[in-house]
PDB file of C-alpha atoms in Angstrom:
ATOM      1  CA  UNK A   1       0.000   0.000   0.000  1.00 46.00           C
ATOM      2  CA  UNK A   2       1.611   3.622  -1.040  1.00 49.00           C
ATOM      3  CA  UNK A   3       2.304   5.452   2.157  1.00 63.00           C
ATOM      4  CA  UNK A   4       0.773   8.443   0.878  1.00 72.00           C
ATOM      5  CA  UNK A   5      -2.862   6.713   0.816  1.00 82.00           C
ATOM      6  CA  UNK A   6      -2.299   7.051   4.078  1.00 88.00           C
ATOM      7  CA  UNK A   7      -4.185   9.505   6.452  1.00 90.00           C
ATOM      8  CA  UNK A   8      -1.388  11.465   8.915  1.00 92.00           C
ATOM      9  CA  UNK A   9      -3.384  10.760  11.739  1.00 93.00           C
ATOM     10  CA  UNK A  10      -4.301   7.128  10.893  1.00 93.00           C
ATOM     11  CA  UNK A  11      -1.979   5.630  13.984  1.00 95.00           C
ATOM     12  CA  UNK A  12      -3.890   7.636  16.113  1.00 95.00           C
ATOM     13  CA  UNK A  13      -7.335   6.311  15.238  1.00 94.00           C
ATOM     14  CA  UNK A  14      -5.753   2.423  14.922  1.00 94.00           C
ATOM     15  CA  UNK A  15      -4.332   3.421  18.731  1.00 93.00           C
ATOM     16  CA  UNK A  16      -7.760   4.751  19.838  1.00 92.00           C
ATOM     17  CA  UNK A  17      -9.618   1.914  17.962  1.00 89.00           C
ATOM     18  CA  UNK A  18      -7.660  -0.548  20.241  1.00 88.00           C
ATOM     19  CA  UNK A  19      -8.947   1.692  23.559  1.00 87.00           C
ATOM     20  CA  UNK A  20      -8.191   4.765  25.627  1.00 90.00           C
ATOM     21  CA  UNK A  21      -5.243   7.164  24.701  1.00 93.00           C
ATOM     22  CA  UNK A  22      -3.466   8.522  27.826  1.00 92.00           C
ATOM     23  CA  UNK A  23      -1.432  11.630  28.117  1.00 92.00           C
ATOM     24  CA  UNK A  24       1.666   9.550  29.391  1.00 90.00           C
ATOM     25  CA  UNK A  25       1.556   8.012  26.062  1.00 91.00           C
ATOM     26  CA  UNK A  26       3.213  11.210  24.714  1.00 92.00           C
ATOM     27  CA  UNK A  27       4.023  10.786  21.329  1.00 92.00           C
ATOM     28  CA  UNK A  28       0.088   9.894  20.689  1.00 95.00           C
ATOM     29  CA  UNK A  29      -1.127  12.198  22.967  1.00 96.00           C
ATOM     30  CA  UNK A  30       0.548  14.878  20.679  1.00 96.00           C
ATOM     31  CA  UNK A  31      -0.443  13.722  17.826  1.00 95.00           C
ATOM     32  CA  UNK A  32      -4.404  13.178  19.018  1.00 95.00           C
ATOM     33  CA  UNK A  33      -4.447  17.238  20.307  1.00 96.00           C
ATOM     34  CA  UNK A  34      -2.945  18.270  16.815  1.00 96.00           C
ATOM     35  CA  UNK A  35      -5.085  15.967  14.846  1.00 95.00           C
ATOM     36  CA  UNK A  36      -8.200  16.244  17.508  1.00 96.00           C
ATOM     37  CA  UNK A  37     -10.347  18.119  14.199  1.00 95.00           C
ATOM     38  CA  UNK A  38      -9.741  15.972  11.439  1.00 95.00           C
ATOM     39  CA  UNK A  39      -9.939  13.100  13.807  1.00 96.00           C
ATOM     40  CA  UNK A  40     -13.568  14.697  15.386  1.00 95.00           C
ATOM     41  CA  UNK A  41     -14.858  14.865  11.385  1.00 95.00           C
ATOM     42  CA  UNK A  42     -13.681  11.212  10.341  1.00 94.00           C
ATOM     43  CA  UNK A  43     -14.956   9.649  13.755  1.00 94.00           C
ATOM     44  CA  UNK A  44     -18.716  11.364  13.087  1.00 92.00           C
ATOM     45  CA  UNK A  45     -18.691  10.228   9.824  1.00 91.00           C
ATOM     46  CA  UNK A  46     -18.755   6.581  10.716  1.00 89.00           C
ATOM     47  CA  UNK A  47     -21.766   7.778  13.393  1.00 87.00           C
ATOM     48  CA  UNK A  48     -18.611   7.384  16.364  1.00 91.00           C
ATOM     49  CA  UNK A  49     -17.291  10.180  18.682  1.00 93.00           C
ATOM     50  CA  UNK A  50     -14.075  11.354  19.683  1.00 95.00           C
ATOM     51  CA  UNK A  51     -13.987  12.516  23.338  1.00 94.00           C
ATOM     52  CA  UNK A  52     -10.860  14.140  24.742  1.00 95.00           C
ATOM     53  CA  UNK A  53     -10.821  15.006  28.276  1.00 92.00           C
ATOM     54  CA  UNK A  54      -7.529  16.766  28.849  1.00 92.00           C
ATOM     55  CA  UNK A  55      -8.033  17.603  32.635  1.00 89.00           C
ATOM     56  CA  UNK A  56      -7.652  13.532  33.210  1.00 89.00           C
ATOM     57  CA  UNK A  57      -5.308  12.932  30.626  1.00 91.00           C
ATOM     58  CA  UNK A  58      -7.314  10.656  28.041  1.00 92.00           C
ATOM     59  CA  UNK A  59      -9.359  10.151  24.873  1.00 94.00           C
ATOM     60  CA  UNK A  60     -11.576   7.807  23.752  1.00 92.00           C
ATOM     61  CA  UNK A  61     -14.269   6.677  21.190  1.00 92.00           C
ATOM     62  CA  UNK A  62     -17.591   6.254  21.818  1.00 89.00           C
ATOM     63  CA  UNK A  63     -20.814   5.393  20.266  1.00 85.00           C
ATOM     64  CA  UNK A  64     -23.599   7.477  20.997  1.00 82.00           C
ATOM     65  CA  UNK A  65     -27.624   5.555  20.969  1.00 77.00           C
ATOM     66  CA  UNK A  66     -29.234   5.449  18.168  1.00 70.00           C
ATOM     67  CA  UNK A  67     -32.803   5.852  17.756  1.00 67.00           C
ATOM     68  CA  UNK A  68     -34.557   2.736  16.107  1.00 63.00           C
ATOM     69  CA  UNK A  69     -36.281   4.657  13.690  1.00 66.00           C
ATOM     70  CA  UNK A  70     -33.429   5.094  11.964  1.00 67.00           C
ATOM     71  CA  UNK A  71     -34.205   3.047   8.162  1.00 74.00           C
ATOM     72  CA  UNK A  72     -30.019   1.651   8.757  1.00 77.00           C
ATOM     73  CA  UNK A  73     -28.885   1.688  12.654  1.00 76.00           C
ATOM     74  CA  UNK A  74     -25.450   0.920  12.672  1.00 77.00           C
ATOM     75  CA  UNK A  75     -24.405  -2.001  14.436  1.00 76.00           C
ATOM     76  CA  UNK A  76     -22.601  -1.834  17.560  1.00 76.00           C
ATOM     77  CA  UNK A  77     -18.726  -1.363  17.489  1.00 74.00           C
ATOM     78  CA  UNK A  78     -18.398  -1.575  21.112  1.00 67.00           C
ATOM     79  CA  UNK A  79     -19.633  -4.630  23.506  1.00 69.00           C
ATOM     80  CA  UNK A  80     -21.672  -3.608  26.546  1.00 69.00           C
ATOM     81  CA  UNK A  81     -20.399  -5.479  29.532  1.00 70.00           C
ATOM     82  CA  UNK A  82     -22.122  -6.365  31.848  1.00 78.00           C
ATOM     83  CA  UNK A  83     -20.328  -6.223  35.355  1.00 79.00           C
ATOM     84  CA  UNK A  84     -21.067  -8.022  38.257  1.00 82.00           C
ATOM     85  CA  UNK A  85     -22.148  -7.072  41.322  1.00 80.00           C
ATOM     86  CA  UNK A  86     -18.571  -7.099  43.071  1.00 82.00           C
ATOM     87  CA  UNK A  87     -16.981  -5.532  40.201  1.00 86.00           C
ATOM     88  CA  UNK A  88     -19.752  -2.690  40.208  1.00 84.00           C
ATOM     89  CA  UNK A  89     -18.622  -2.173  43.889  1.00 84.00           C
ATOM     90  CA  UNK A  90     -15.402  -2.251  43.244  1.00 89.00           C
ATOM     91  CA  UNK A  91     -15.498   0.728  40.209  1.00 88.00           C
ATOM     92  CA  UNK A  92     -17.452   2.655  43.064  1.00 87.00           C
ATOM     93  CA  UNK A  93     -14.702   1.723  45.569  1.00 89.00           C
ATOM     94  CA  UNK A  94     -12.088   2.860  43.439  1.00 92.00           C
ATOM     95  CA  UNK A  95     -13.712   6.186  41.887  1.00 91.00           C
ATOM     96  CA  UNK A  96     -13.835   7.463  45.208  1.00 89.00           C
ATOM     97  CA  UNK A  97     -10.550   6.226  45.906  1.00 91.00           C
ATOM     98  CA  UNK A  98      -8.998   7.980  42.660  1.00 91.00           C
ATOM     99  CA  UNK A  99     -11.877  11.382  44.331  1.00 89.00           C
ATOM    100  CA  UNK A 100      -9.898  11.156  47.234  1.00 91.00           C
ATOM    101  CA  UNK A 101      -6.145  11.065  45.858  1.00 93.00           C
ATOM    102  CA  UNK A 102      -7.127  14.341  43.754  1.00 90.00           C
ATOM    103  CA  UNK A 103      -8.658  16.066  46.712  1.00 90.00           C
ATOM    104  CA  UNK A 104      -5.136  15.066  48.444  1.00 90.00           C
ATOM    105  CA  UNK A 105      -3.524  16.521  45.809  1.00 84.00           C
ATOM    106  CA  UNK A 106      -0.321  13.664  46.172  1.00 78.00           C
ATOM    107  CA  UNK A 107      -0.041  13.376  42.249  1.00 82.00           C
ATOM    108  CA  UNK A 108      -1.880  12.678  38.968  1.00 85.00           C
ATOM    109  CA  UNK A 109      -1.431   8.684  38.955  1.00 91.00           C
ATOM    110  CA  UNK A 110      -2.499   6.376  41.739  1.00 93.00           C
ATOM    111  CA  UNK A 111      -1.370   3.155  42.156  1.00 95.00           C
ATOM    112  CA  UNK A 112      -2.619   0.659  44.611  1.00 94.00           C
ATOM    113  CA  UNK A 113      -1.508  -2.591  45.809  1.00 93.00           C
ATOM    114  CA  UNK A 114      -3.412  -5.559  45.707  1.00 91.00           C
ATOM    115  CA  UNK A 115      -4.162  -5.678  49.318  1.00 90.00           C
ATOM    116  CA  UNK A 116      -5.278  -2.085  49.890  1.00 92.00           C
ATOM    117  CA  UNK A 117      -8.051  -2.802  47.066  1.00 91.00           C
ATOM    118  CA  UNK A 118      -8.821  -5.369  49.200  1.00 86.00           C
ATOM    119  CA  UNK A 119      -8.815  -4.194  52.044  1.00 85.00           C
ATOM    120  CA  UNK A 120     -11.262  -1.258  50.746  1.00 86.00           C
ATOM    121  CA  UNK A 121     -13.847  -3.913  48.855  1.00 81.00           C
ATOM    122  CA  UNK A 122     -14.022  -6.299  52.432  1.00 78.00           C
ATOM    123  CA  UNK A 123     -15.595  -3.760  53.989  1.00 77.00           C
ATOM    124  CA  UNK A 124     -18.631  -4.080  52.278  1.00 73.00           C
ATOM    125  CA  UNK A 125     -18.418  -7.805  53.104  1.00 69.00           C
ATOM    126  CA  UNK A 126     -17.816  -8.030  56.751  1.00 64.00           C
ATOM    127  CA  UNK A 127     -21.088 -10.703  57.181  1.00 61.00           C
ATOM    128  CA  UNK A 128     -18.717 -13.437  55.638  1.00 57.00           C
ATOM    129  CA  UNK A 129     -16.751 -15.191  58.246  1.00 59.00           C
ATOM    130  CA  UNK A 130     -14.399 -17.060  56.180  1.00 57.00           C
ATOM    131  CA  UNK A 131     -12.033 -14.577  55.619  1.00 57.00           C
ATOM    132  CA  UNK A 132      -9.706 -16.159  53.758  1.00 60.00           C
ATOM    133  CA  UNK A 133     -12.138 -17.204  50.802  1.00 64.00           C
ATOM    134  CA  UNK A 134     -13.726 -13.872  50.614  1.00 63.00           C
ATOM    135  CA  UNK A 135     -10.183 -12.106  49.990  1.00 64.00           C
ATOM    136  CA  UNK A 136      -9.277 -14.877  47.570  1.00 68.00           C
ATOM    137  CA  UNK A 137     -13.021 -14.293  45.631  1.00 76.00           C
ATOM    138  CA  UNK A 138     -12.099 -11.078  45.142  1.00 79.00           C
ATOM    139  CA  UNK A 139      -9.607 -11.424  42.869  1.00 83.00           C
ATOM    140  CA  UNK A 140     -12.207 -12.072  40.133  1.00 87.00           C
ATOM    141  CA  UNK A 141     -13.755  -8.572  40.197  1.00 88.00           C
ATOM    142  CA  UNK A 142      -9.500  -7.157  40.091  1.00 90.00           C
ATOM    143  CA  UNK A 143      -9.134  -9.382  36.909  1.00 89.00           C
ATOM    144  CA  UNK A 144     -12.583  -7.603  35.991  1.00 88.00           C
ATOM    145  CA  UNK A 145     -11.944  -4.260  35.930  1.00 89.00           C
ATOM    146  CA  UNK A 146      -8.394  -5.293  34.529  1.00 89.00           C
ATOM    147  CA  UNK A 147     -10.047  -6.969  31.473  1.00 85.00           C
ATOM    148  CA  UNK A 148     -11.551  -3.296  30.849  1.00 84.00           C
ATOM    149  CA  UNK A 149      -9.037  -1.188  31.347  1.00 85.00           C
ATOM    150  CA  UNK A 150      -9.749   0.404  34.393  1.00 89.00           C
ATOM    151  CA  UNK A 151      -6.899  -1.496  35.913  1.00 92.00           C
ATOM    152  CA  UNK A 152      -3.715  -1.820  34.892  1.00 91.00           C
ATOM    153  CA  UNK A 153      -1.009  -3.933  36.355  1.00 91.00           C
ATOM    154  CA  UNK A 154       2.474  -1.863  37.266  1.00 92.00           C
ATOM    155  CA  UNK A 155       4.305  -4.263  39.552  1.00 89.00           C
ATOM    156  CA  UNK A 156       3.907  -7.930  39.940  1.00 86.00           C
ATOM    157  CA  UNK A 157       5.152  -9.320  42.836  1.00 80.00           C
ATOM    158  CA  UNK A 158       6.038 -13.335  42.760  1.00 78.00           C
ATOM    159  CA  UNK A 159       6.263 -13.963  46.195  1.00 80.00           C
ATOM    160  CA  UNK A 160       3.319 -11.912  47.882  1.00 80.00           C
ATOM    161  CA  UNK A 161       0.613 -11.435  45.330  1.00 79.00           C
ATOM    162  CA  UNK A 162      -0.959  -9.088  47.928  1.00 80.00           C
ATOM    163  CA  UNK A 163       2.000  -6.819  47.181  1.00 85.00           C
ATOM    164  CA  UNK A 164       0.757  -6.834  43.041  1.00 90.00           C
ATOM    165  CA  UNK A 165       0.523  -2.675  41.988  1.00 92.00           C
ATOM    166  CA  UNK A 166      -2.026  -1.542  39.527  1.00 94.00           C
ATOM    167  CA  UNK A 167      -2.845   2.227  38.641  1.00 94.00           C
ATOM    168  CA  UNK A 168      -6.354   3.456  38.743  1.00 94.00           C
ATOM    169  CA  UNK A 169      -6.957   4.545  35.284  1.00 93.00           C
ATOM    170  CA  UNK A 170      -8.731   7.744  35.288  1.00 91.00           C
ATOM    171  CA  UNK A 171     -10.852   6.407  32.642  1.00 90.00           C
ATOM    172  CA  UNK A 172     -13.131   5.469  35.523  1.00 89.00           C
ATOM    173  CA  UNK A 173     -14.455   8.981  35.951  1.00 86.00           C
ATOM    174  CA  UNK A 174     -15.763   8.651  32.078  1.00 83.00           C
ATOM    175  CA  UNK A 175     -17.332   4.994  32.857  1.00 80.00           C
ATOM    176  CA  UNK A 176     -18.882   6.256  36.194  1.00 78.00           C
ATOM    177  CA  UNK A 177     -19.025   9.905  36.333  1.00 75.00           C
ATOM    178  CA  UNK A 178     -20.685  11.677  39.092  1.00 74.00           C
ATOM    179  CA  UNK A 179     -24.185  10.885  38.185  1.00 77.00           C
ATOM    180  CA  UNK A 180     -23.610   7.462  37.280  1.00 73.00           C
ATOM    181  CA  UNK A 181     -21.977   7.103  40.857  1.00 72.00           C
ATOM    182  CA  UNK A 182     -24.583   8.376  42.772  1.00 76.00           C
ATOM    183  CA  UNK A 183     -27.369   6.335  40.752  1.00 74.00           C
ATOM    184  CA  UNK A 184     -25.143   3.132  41.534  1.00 71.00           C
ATOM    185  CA  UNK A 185     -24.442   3.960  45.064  1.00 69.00           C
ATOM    186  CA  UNK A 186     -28.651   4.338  45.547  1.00 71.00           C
ATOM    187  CA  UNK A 187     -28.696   0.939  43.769  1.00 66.00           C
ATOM    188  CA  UNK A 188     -26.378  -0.666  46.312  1.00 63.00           C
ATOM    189  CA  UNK A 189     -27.724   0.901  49.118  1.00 64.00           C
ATOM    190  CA  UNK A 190     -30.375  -1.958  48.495  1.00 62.00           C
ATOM    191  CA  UNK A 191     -27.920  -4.684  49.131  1.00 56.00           C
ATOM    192  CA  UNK A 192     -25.548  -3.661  51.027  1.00 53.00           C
ATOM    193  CA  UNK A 193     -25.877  -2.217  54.956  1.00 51.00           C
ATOM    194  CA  UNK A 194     -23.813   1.003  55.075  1.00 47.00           C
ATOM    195  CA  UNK A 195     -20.431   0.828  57.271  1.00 44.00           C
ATOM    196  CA  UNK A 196     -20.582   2.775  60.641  1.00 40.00           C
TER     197      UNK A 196
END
């Protein structure tokens, strides 16, 4: 294929097709603010949008809902998925974790170990007396939010896995922004007893 076929800001769309752009990515990140027009125009003509939110530090497509009186709806791009109950927790655990670190004002990343996540989510289960099984269960909604890319893994750690880093990605406050958090929070007021 001649190179010059080739739209200039083609590796940025490929990079965003494959998920969220981050500012620490800077050679992208550069390219996505100087391309964010043309990128805006191409991404609307396929019925997708490009959303940069600069403040966080990422960009991403999404597809807005169709109407179904539309003669041609285009088929979903993007799979819904469905979380489960402890993952759902554990986004709401972590978005105000990721609230609090900004009101501290220690940084723009935050990284957590595999234990303080933990340690955070258990409260919500304190009913369960075996212990051991209930921190070992919730590995599954970790490997959740890690299949999304809320999660990422930093530092593995061979010989405690409790010790295992992963950075919040601030791609949560898109996924569950402030209305989304309160309207989950009312939900799971329903199940679960507030902590005193």
């Amino acid at each position: 294929m001649a190179e010059k076929n080739i739209s200039p800001f083609a590796h940025v769309f490929l990079k965003l097709m494959q998920g969220p752009v981050y500012e620490e990515d800077k050679s992208y990140w550069k390219d996505l603010l100087g391309w964010q027009t043309e990128l805006s125009k191409y991404l609307q003509q396929t019925g997708l949008q490009l959303v940069v939110n600069e403040s966080d530090g990422f960009a991403r497509i999404v597809q807005p809902e169709t109407d179904d009186t539309t003669d041609k709806p285009l088929p979903r791009l993007m799979r819904k998925t469905r979380l489960t109950y402890e993952a759902t927790l554990l986004c709401i655990v972590l978005r105000e974790a990721l609230d609090e670190f900004d009101i501290q004002g220690n940084g723009t990343r935050l990284f957590m170990t595999q234990k303080e996540i933990k340690e955070r989510l258990a409260l919500f289960f304190k009913e369960r007396h075996n212990k051991s099984k209930l921190l070992k269960d919730l590995n599954k909604p970790i490997n959740s939010l890690l299949n999304v890319g809320v999660l990422k893994s930093t530092r593995e750690d061979a010989a405690n896995k409790e010790l295992h880093q992963y950075e919040v990605k601030r791609i949560i406050k898109a996924l569950v922004n402030n209305e989304k958090l309160e309207e989950i929070k009312s939900k799971l007021n329903l199940h679960v007893h507030p902590v005193q």
